[in-house]
Amino acid sequence: MAQKPKSTRATAPRLGKQLKRSFFDRSVHEVAPDLIGTTFLVNGVGGIIVEVEAYHQGEPAAHSYRGPTPRNQVMFGPPGFSYVYRSYGIHWCVNFVCEGAGTASAVLIRALEPTHGIAAMARRRGLDDVRALCSGPGKLCEALGITIAESELALDRPPLALYARAETPDIVTGVRIGITKAVELPWRYGVKGSKFLSKPFAR
DNA sequence: ATCGCGATTGTCT
DNA sequence: GACAATCGCGATT
């Protein structure tokens, strides 16, 4: 019998060039698709970003929509920093702040393809299934050990790091998930056909 | 495959 | 006091 190809790599792929904070000093609508295919690590643990969503101050689903508060203040600061918030009282979710000059925009990281430190992620998640380790914004924060302690940190300094993609993946777009306002905006981006998404993209 | 539900707490009205 | 950028589980189609 022919062996079916494995869905995960035997070894972690080689990392590309590390991204600087200035990568984020652009429109969130440019940064969000550009993040697809990059590798995000926390203390050396993480994987390839396969799904993100863009949020912008001018749109009511964004935490920054009603202006600065103690929680969202980092969104009003310089680009290239993390913004971590608690979701439904239980989960943590991580964003990357974009653009300077008060646009208060950020990219929510929604799913990773695990590549580095899979054993550590499996231990934190209490799971064996690689496909389920990082297939959602709350899941990936648990897998990478992200809490409020990792909020407002520079994205190009330890413990955080981002690495350029090797190849440009086929990127698909869709409406954002789990929100009740501005539901029609097609600001969700993902790797076409990836098995590591939080939810498939409509087709 | 899809649906409904409970968990749990910071944040804002 | 209402609600939320979620998840995992169990029931049902």
XYZ file of C-alpha atoms (C1' of nucleotides) in Angstrom:
229
model
C 0.000 0.000 0.000
C 1.231 3.473 -0.834
C 1.827 5.619 2.218
C -0.327 8.731 2.405
C 1.818 11.888 2.638
C 2.029 13.332 6.118
C 0.177 16.582 6.672
C 2.909 18.069 8.869
C 6.619 18.573 8.365
C 9.125 16.222 9.954
C 11.385 19.121 10.932
C 10.824 22.842 11.435
C 11.348 24.832 8.219
C 14.280 27.224 8.115
C 13.412 30.744 9.230
C 13.553 33.724 6.863
C 14.801 37.192 7.665
C 13.417 38.667 10.879
C 10.814 41.415 10.347
C 11.409 44.814 11.899
C 8.770 46.901 13.617
C 8.672 49.198 10.571
C 6.898 46.386 8.691
C 3.776 47.531 10.554
C 4.025 51.236 9.718
C 1.567 50.874 6.811
C -2.158 50.548 6.276
C -3.657 47.608 8.149
C -5.130 46.544 4.810
C -1.623 46.064 3.404
C -0.109 44.541 6.518
C -2.856 41.962 7.142
C -2.432 40.031 3.860
C 1.354 40.477 4.037
C 1.401 38.691 7.397
C -0.052 35.538 5.852
C 2.806 33.066 5.457
C 5.137 34.755 7.932
C 6.294 32.852 11.007
C 5.372 34.062 14.505
C 7.318 32.732 17.493
C 7.128 33.420 21.224
C 10.274 32.232 22.962
C 10.988 30.112 19.897
C 7.576 28.430 19.874
C 4.922 28.979 17.208
C 4.353 28.605 13.485
C 3.272 30.030 10.154
C 0.450 32.575 10.252
C -2.371 31.158 8.122
C -5.323 33.370 9.157
C -5.723 36.999 10.297
C -8.343 39.746 10.485
C -7.958 43.517 10.089
C -9.573 45.999 12.502
C -9.600 49.774 12.076
C -10.777 52.670 14.229
C -13.329 53.846 11.669
C -15.405 50.684 11.930
C -17.605 49.621 14.879
C -16.239 46.098 15.370
C -12.845 47.534 16.361
C -11.999 47.882 20.044
C -10.634 51.339 19.182
C -13.920 52.532 17.649
C -15.030 54.559 20.680
C -11.665 56.107 21.364
C -8.801 55.343 23.767
C -9.417 53.470 27.029
C -6.997 51.799 29.428
C -7.509 48.488 27.652
C -7.018 49.617 24.056
C -4.487 52.427 24.526
C -1.701 50.487 22.802
C -3.756 50.581 19.580
C -3.360 54.368 19.619
C 0.407 54.193 20.009
C 3.216 53.429 17.557
C 2.972 50.429 15.187
C 4.784 47.153 15.715
C 3.559 46.324 19.220
C 1.348 43.559 20.587
C -2.177 44.130 21.895
C -3.533 41.241 23.976
C -7.089 41.231 25.311
C -9.242 38.777 27.224
C -12.070 37.240 25.219
C -15.286 36.016 26.819
C -13.627 36.139 30.223
C -11.647 33.009 29.391
C -9.329 33.228 26.410
C -6.505 35.560 25.383
C -6.256 36.916 21.849
C -3.287 38.721 20.280
C -3.171 41.572 17.764
C -0.340 43.383 15.999
C -0.743 47.185 16.013
C -0.386 48.874 12.593
C 0.157 52.412 11.268
C 1.218 55.275 13.463
C -0.642 58.556 13.697
C -3.794 57.595 15.518
C -5.521 55.291 13.060
C -5.772 52.780 15.886
C -5.686 49.746 13.634
C -4.510 46.215 14.371
C -4.374 42.717 12.922
C -5.926 39.897 14.977
C -3.872 36.705 14.641
C -6.421 33.911 14.221
C -4.544 30.735 13.301
C -1.075 29.258 12.844
C 0.317 26.179 11.184
C 2.461 24.811 14.052
C 6.132 24.424 13.085
C 8.346 25.220 16.090
C 8.048 23.711 19.566
C 5.138 21.437 18.753
C 5.725 19.363 21.896
C 5.561 22.477 24.095
C 2.367 23.619 22.388
C 0.775 20.188 22.734
C 1.601 20.183 26.438
C 0.080 23.623 27.031
C -3.041 22.741 25.058
C -3.413 19.262 26.536
C -3.824 17.954 22.984
C -2.116 15.648 20.552
C -3.757 16.804 17.321
C -1.422 19.254 15.534
C -4.309 20.570 13.464
C -6.127 21.723 16.598
C -3.189 23.310 18.427
C -3.415 26.814 16.923
C -6.633 26.813 14.840
C -8.232 29.804 16.553
C -7.197 33.049 18.252
C -7.689 31.726 21.778
C -6.095 28.388 20.977
C -2.893 29.864 19.575
C -2.440 32.128 22.593
C -2.724 29.128 24.894
C -0.295 27.150 22.721
C 2.269 29.960 22.631
C 1.840 30.921 26.285
C 0.504 34.403 25.475
C -1.281 36.293 28.268
C -1.737 39.955 29.207
C 1.944 39.843 30.230
C 2.787 39.687 26.514
C 0.722 42.786 25.684
C 2.333 46.077 24.640
C 5.609 44.370 23.720
C 7.697 45.206 20.640
C 7.219 42.601 17.923
C 10.929 42.568 16.976
C 12.377 41.964 20.435
C 12.418 38.862 22.620
C 10.270 37.068 23.577
C 8.442 37.966 20.335
C 9.729 37.437 16.792
C 8.391 37.417 13.234
C 10.143 35.992 10.179
C 9.591 36.703 6.473
C 7.833 34.111 4.362
C 9.751 31.940 1.927
C 7.089 31.906 -0.769
C 3.923 33.885 -1.336
C 0.961 31.636 -0.546
C -2.390 31.810 -2.347
C -4.415 34.158 -0.170
C -8.198 34.095 0.163
C -10.445 36.691 1.821
C -13.789 36.618 3.573
C -15.929 38.235 6.234
C -14.679 38.328 9.813
C -15.753 35.753 12.376
C -17.493 36.061 15.732
C -18.478 39.725 15.513
C -21.902 41.361 15.487
C -21.010 44.776 14.016
C -19.627 45.610 10.568
C -20.159 41.951 9.700
C -20.050 42.596 5.951
C -16.457 43.870 5.689
C -14.235 41.292 3.907
C -11.252 41.858 6.158
C -10.391 38.225 6.967
C -7.368 36.780 5.152
C -6.082 33.215 4.987
C -3.986 30.650 3.180
C -6.103 29.015 0.493
C -6.914 25.425 1.425
C -4.926 25.378 4.668
C -5.900 22.641 7.114
C -4.952 24.865 10.056
C -7.676 27.537 9.768
C -10.147 28.295 12.564
C -12.931 27.841 9.984
C -12.921 27.226 6.240
C -13.384 30.193 3.916
C -16.646 30.118 1.946
C -16.284 29.123 -1.703
C -21.747 18.854 9.130
C -24.282 22.059 11.989
C -26.486 23.756 16.293
C -26.969 25.047 21.025
C -25.053 25.867 25.298
C -22.220 26.937 29.471
C -17.936 28.784 31.252
C -16.028 33.278 33.200
C -14.454 38.189 33.774
C -12.849 42.695 32.092
C -14.874 46.595 30.093
C -18.010 50.021 29.135
C -22.973 52.103 29.392
C -26.075 45.177 34.290
C -25.178 43.738 29.520
C -22.178 42.050 26.622
C -18.085 40.133 24.200
C -12.755 39.831 17.940
C -14.030 32.012 21.858
C -13.891 27.193 22.806
C -15.183 22.421 23.640
C -18.717 19.290 24.183
C -22.881 16.836 23.389
C -27.144 16.305 20.685
C -29.087 16.169 16.423
C -29.573 16.084 11.039
